mmCIF file of N, CA and C in Angstrom:
data_model
loop_
_atom_site.group_PDB
_atom_site.id
_atom_site.type_symbol
_atom_site.label_atom_id
_atom_site.label_comp_id
_atom_site.label_asym_id
_atom_site.label_seq_id
_atom_site.Cartn_x
_atom_site.Cartn_y
_atom_site.Cartn_z
ATOM 1 N N MET T 83 79.632 139.427 86.845
ATOM 2 C CA MET T 83 80.556 139.068 87.926
ATOM 3 C C MET T 83 81.787 139.889 87.852
ATOM 4 N N ASN T 84 82.517 139.862 88.970
ATOM 5 C CA ASN T 84 83.760 140.750 88.987
ATOM 6 C C ASN T 84 85.003 139.983 88.571
ATOM 7 N N GLU T 85 86.126 140.696 88.582
ATOM 8 C CA GLU T 85 87.392 140.133 88.132
ATOM 9 C C GLU T 85 87.840 139.025 89.081
ATOM 10 N N THR T 86 87.601 139.163 90.327
ATOM 11 C CA THR T 86 87.962 138.108 91.317
ATOM 12 C C THR T 86 87.280 136.806 91.008
ATOM 13 N N PHE T 87 85.991 136.874 90.632
ATOM 14 C CA PHE T 87 85.237 135.683 90.240
ATOM 15 C C PHE T 87 85.901 135.035 89.071
ATOM 16 N N ASN T 88 86.226 135.762 88.073
ATOM 17 C CA ASN T 88 86.850 135.227 86.839
ATOM 18 C C ASN T 88 88.230 134.580 87.175
ATOM 19 N N THR T 89 88.961 135.259 88.023
ATOM 20 C CA THR T 89 90.258 134.730 88.429
ATOM 21 C C THR T 89 90.098 133.405 89.217
ATOM 22 N N ASP T 90 89.127 133.395 90.108
ATOM 23 C CA ASP T 90 88.842 132.163 90.856
ATOM 24 C C ASP T 90 88.462 130.996 89.926
ATOM 25 N N ILE T 91 87.644 131.284 88.940
ATOM 26 C CA ILE T 91 87.231 130.233 87.999
ATOM 27 C C ILE T 91 88.385 129.710 87.236
ATOM 28 N N LYS T 92 89.266 130.592 86.764
ATOM 29 C CA LYS T 92 90.442 130.203 86.001
ATOM 30 C C LYS T 92 91.363 129.350 86.871
ATOM 31 N N GLU T 93 91.563 129.779 88.096
ATOM 32 C CA GLU T 93 92.422 129.040 89.021
ATOM 33 C C GLU T 93 91.814 127.669 89.344
ATOM 34 N N LEU T 94 90.483 127.628 89.536
ATOM 35 C CA LEU T 94 89.822 126.366 89.781
ATOM 36 C C LEU T 94 90.041 125.391 88.654
ATOM 37 N N LYS T 95 89.884 125.837 87.382
ATOM 38 C CA LYS T 95 90.077 124.945 86.224
ATOM 39 C C LYS T 95 91.542 124.459 86.181
ATOM 40 N N GLU T 96 92.487 125.332 86.415
ATOM 41 C CA GLU T 96 93.895 124.938 86.428
ATOM 42 C C GLU T 96 94.188 123.883 87.465
ATOM 43 N N ILE T 97 93.656 124.061 88.664
ATOM 44 C CA ILE T 97 93.880 123.111 89.764
ATOM 45 C C ILE T 97 93.224 121.774 89.440
ATOM 46 N N LYS T 98 91.985 121.817 88.906
ATOM 47 C CA LYS T 98 91.323 120.561 88.515
ATOM 48 C C LYS T 98 92.073 119.826 87.425
ATOM 49 N N ASN T 99 92.689 120.559 86.488
ATOM 50 C CA ASN T 99 93.520 119.927 85.479
ATOM 51 C C ASN T 99 94.758 119.283 86.080
ATOM 52 N N MET T 100 95.367 119.969 87.037
ATOM 53 C CA MET T 100 96.544 119.427 87.720
ATOM 54 C C MET T 100 96.157 118.164 88.484
ATOM 55 N N ILE T 101 95.000 118.173 89.115
ATOM 56 C CA ILE T 101 94.500 116.982 89.868
ATOM 57 C C ILE T 101 94.362 115.808 88.895
ATOM 58 N N LYS T 102 93.777 116.058 87.741
ATOM 59 C CA LYS T 102 93.585 114.951 86.726
ATOM 60 C C LYS T 102 94.930 114.400 86.343
ATOM 61 N N GLU T 103 95.910 115.307 86.087
ATOM 62 C CA GLU T 103 97.245 114.841 85.690
ATOM 63 C C GLU T 103 97.911 114.031 86.803
ATOM 64 N N LEU T 104 97.781 114.478 88.041
ATOM 65 C CA LEU T 104 98.362 113.792 89.161
ATOM 66 C C LEU T 104 97.675 112.443 89.403
ATOM 67 N N GLU T 105 96.342 112.413 89.214
ATOM 68 C CA GLU T 105 95.620 111.150 89.361
ATOM 69 C C GLU T 105 96.057 110.137 88.272
ATOM 70 N N ALA T 106 96.276 110.621 87.079
ATOM 71 C CA ALA T 106 96.750 109.734 86.026
ATOM 72 C C ALA T 106 98.183 109.214 86.355
ATOM 73 N N GLU T 107 99.003 110.079 86.856
ATOM 74 C CA GLU T 107 100.386 109.659 87.240
ATOM 75 C C GLU T 107 100.325 108.644 88.436
ATOM 76 N N ALA T 108 99.456 108.889 89.385
ATOM 77 C CA ALA T 108 99.314 107.958 90.493
ATOM 78 C C ALA T 108 98.797 106.600 90.039
ATOM 79 N N THR T 109 97.815 106.605 89.101
ATOM 80 C CA THR T 109 97.321 105.354 88.578
ATOM 81 C C THR T 109 98.411 104.568 87.862
ATOM 82 N N ALA T 110 99.247 105.266 87.095
ATOM 83 C CA ALA T 110 100.335 104.595 86.393
ATOM 84 C C ALA T 110 101.289 103.962 87.376
ATOM 85 N N ILE T 111 101.630 104.689 88.455
ATOM 86 C CA ILE T 111 102.551 104.105 89.448
ATOM 87 C C ILE T 111 101.886 102.907 90.163
ATOM 88 N N GLU T 112 100.591 103.027 90.501
ATOM 89 C CA GLU T 112 99.865 101.924 91.142
ATOM 90 C C GLU T 112 99.905 100.708 90.239
ATOM 91 N N ASP T 113 99.721 100.900 88.949
ATOM 92 C CA ASP T 113 99.733 99.764 88.007
ATOM 93 C C ASP T 113 101.085 99.105 87.989
ATOM 94 N N ARG T 114 102.147 99.880 88.071
ATOM 95 C CA ARG T 114 103.497 99.282 88.110
ATOM 96 C C ARG T 114 103.731 98.498 89.364
ATOM 97 N N VAL T 115 103.240 99.029 90.485
ATOM 98 C CA VAL T 115 103.375 98.321 91.774
ATOM 99 C C VAL T 115 102.583 97.034 91.775
ATOM 100 N N LYS T 116 101.365 97.093 91.264
ATOM 101 C CA LYS T 116 100.512 95.888 91.191
ATOM 102 C C LYS T 116 101.160 94.836 90.290
ATOM 103 N N THR T 117 101.721 95.266 89.172
ATOM 104 C CA THR T 117 102.355 94.329 88.280
ATOM 105 C C THR T 117 103.536 93.699 88.939
ATOM 106 N N ALA T 118 104.369 94.476 89.642
ATOM 107 C CA ALA T 118 105.544 93.930 90.342
ATOM 108 C C ALA T 118 105.138 92.923 91.404
ATOM 109 N N MET T 119 104.058 93.233 92.147
ATOM 110 C CA MET T 119 103.619 92.298 93.195
ATOM 111 C C MET T 119 103.033 91.036 92.598
ATOM 112 N N ARG T 120 102.262 91.183 91.523
ATOM 113 C CA ARG T 120 101.750 89.991 90.895
ATOM 114 C C ARG T 120 102.858 89.104 90.374
ATOM 115 N N GLU T 121 103.809 89.703 89.704
ATOM 116 C CA GLU T 121 104.936 88.944 89.141
ATOM 117 C C GLU T 121 105.788 88.271 90.235
ATOM 118 N N SER T 122 105.848 88.901 91.394
ATOM 119 C CA SER T 122 106.652 88.273 92.514
ATOM 120 C C SER T 122 105.834 87.252 93.244
ATOM 121 N N GLY T 123 104.472 87.239 93.020
ATOM 122 C CA GLY T 123 103.642 86.283 93.699
ATOM 123 C C GLY T 123 103.361 86.627 95.148
ATOM 124 N N LYS T 124 103.701 87.891 95.547
ATOM 125 C CA LYS T 124 103.519 88.300 96.928
ATOM 126 C C LYS T 124 102.306 89.192 97.062
ATOM 127 N N GLN T 125 101.538 89.001 98.160
ATOM 128 C CA GLN T 125 100.378 89.849 98.433
ATOM 129 C C GLN T 125 100.729 90.907 99.462
ATOM 130 N N GLU T 126 101.887 90.742 100.081
ATOM 131 C CA GLU T 126 102.323 91.699 101.147
ATOM 132 C C GLU T 126 103.814 91.933 101.009
ATOM 133 N N VAL T 127 104.225 93.170 101.038
ATOM 134 C CA VAL T 127 105.632 93.538 100.907
ATOM 135 C C VAL T 127 105.946 94.617 101.904
ATOM 136 N N PHE T 128 107.085 94.480 102.627
ATOM 137 C CA PHE T 128 107.541 95.512 103.523
ATOM 138 C C PHE T 128 108.687 96.237 102.880
ATOM 139 N N THR T 129 108.603 97.556 102.823
ATOM 140 C CA THR T 129 109.658 98.389 102.290
ATOM 141 C C THR T 129 110.338 99.054 103.503
ATOM 142 N N GLU T 130 111.303 99.927 103.198
ATOM 143 C CA GLU T 130 111.976 100.630 104.322
ATOM 144 C C GLU T 130 110.989 101.517 105.091
ATOM 145 N N TRP T 131 109.936 102.024 104.423
ATOM 146 C CA TRP T 131 109.036 102.926 105.107
ATOM 147 C C TRP T 131 107.578 102.441 105.162
ATOM 148 N N PHE T 132 107.208 101.497 104.310
ATOM 149 C CA PHE T 132 105.782 101.133 104.175
ATOM 150 C C PHE T 132 105.539 99.649 104.139
ATOM 151 N N LYS T 133 104.323 99.279 104.504
ATOM 152 C CA LYS T 133 103.801 97.920 104.252
ATOM 153 C C LYS T 133 102.864 98.063 103.111
ATOM 154 N N VAL T 134 103.045 97.281 102.056
ATOM 155 C CA VAL T 134 102.214 97.355 100.856
ATOM 156 C C VAL T 134 101.514 96.031 100.700
ATOM 157 N N THR T 135 100.162 96.082 100.543
ATOM 158 C CA THR T 135 99.418 94.837 100.338
ATOM 159 C C THR T 135 98.621 94.965 99.028
ATOM 160 N N TYR T 136 98.516 93.869 98.347
ATOM 161 C CA TYR T 136 97.723 93.810 97.137
ATOM 162 C C TYR T 136 97.082 92.444 97.108
ATOM 163 N N LYS T 137 95.867 92.346 97.650
ATOM 164 C CA LYS T 137 95.232 91.055 97.739
ATOM 165 C C LYS T 137 93.725 91.196 97.467
ATOM 166 N N PRO T 138 93.075 90.098 97.214
ATOM 167 C CA PRO T 138 91.641 90.135 96.910
ATOM 168 C C PRO T 138 90.824 90.632 98.098
ATOM 169 N N VAL T 139 89.808 91.320 97.798
ATOM 170 C CA VAL T 139 88.825 91.811 98.811
ATOM 171 C C VAL T 139 87.441 91.441 98.284
ATOM 172 N N THR T 140 86.644 90.824 99.121
ATOM 173 C CA THR T 140 85.311 90.433 98.727
ATOM 174 C C THR T 140 84.296 91.338 99.427
ATOM 175 N N SER T 141 83.373 91.835 98.640
ATOM 176 C CA SER T 141 82.281 92.641 99.216
ATOM 177 C C SER T 141 80.963 92.211 98.618
ATOM 178 N N THR T 142 79.898 92.498 99.347
ATOM 179 C CA THR T 142 78.576 92.152 98.890
ATOM 180 C C THR T 142 77.758 93.462 98.772
ATOM 181 N N ARG T 143 77.134 93.616 97.609
ATOM 182 C CA ARG T 143 76.346 94.822 97.355
ATOM 183 C C ARG T 143 74.972 94.426 96.815
ATOM 184 N N LEU T 144 74.032 95.261 97.039
ATOM 185 C CA LEU T 144 72.688 95.007 96.526
ATOM 186 C C LEU T 144 72.628 95.313 95.033
ATOM 187 N N ASP T 145 72.132 94.400 94.237
ATOM 188 C CA ASP T 145 71.927 94.618 92.824
ATOM 189 C C ASP T 145 70.625 95.387 92.635
ATOM 190 N N THR T 146 70.731 96.711 92.694
ATOM 191 C CA THR T 146 69.515 97.547 92.681
ATOM 192 C C THR T 146 68.718 97.412 91.370
ATOM 193 N N LYS T 147 69.414 97.190 90.268
ATOM 194 C CA LYS T 147 68.707 97.110 89.010
ATOM 195 C C LYS T 147 67.810 95.855 88.986
ATOM 196 N N THR T 148 68.352 94.748 89.411
ATOM 197 C CA THR T 148 67.578 93.494 89.460
ATOM 198 C C THR T 148 66.449 93.601 90.539
ATOM 199 N N PHE T 149 66.832 94.134 91.716
ATOM 200 C CA PHE T 149 65.850 94.305 92.796
ATOM 201 C C PHE T 149 64.706 95.162 92.352
ATOM 202 N N LYS T 150 64.982 96.284 91.664
ATOM 203 C CA LYS T 150 63.939 97.175 91.150
ATOM 204 C C LYS T 150 63.043 96.451 90.194
ATOM 205 N N ALA T 151 63.634 95.651 89.263
ATOM 206 C CA ALA T 151 62.860 94.912 88.259
ATOM 207 C C ALA T 151 61.977 93.861 88.926
ATOM 208 N N GLU T 152 62.440 93.213 89.969
ATOM 209 C CA GLU T 152 61.684 92.094 90.555
ATOM 210 C C GLU T 152 60.809 92.539 91.744
ATOM 211 N N HIS T 153 61.169 93.694 92.383
ATOM 212 C CA HIS T 153 60.364 94.174 93.543
ATOM 213 C C HIS T 153 60.188 95.677 93.461
ATOM 214 N N ALA T 154 59.538 96.136 92.420
ATOM 215 C CA ALA T 154 59.380 97.582 92.184
ATOM 216 C C ALA T 154 58.700 98.280 93.349
ATOM 217 N N ASP T 155 57.716 97.615 93.981
ATOM 218 C CA ASP T 155 57.001 98.236 95.077
ATOM 219 C C ASP T 155 57.953 98.484 96.256
ATOM 220 N N LEU T 156 58.731 97.478 96.638
ATOM 221 C CA LEU T 156 59.696 97.612 97.750
ATOM 222 C C LEU T 156 60.776 98.637 97.385
ATOM 223 N N TYR T 157 61.251 98.620 96.164
ATOM 224 C CA TYR T 157 62.272 99.556 95.720
ATOM 225 C C TYR T 157 61.750 100.973 95.906
ATOM 226 N N THR T 158 60.517 101.246 95.456
ATOM 227 C CA THR T 158 59.916 102.579 95.587
ATOM 228 C C THR T 158 59.706 102.943 97.038
ATOM 229 N N ALA T 159 59.283 101.960 97.864
ATOM 230 C CA ALA T 159 58.982 102.253 99.261
ATOM 231 C C ALA T 159 60.252 102.617 100.049
ATOM 232 N N TYR T 160 61.394 102.019 99.651
ATOM 233 C CA TYR T 160 62.624 102.261 100.420
ATOM 234 C C TYR T 160 63.657 103.174 99.693
ATOM 235 N N SER T 161 63.231 103.731 98.558
ATOM 236 C CA SER T 161 64.124 104.655 97.816
ATOM 237 C C SER T 161 64.061 106.006 98.499
ATOM 238 N N LYS T 162 65.176 106.693 98.479
ATOM 239 C CA LYS T 162 65.262 108.030 99.048
ATOM 240 C C LYS T 162 65.803 108.981 97.988
ATOM 241 N N THR T 163 65.082 110.023 97.726
ATOM 242 C CA THR T 163 65.528 111.009 96.725
ATOM 243 C C THR T 163 66.159 112.181 97.446
ATOM 244 N N SER T 164 67.266 112.638 96.949
ATOM 245 C CA SER T 164 67.899 113.785 97.506
ATOM 246 C C SER T 164 68.177 114.863 96.432
ATOM 247 N N THR T 165 68.218 116.104 96.796
ATOM 248 C CA THR T 165 68.482 117.195 95.893
ATOM 249 C C THR T 165 69.619 117.985 96.401
ATOM 250 N N TYR T 166 70.525 118.337 95.435
ATOM 251 C CA TYR T 166 71.680 119.138 95.818
ATOM 252 C C TYR T 166 72.065 120.038 94.663
ATOM 253 N N ASN T 167 72.900 120.993 94.928
ATOM 254 C CA ASN T 167 73.376 121.905 93.895
ATOM 255 C C ASN T 167 74.715 121.398 93.396
ATOM 256 N N ARG T 168 74.883 121.427 92.079
ATOM 257 C CA ARG T 168 76.116 120.992 91.438
ATOM 258 C C ARG T 168 76.766 122.150 90.736
ATOM 259 N N LEU T 169 78.059 122.388 91.058
ATOM 260 C CA LEU T 169 78.827 123.420 90.377
ATOM 261 C C LEU T 169 79.502 122.800 89.164
ATOM 262 N N THR T 170 79.309 123.354 88.010
ATOM 263 C CA THR T 170 79.954 122.866 86.780
ATOM 264 C C THR T 170 80.669 124.052 86.121
ATOM 265 N N VAL T 171 81.932 123.786 85.783
ATOM 266 C CA VAL T 171 82.657 124.833 85.080
ATOM 267 C C VAL T 171 83.123 124.155 83.744
ATOM 268 N N ALA T 172 82.561 124.628 82.669
ATOM 269 C CA ALA T 172 82.865 124.048 81.354
ATOM 270 C C ALA T 172 83.659 124.977 80.462
#
């Protein structure tokens, strides 16, 4: 490969590391906001610029592990396999 390729890979790794650091920082801030809302007993807060909500959300999902164990034939009949290329830089 050429020098541009190596430079691109190095830049990609640096950006991915920055993203990880920013995600960790965002998670820490989210945790502080959640704690403040829990302690205040409020599920909805209006700030000068934003409306912030922190409340329970209910969702229903298929338990595929149990479904596969109890209905293997249907699981196989309705399963869809996909193939894709994955880029990994280690």
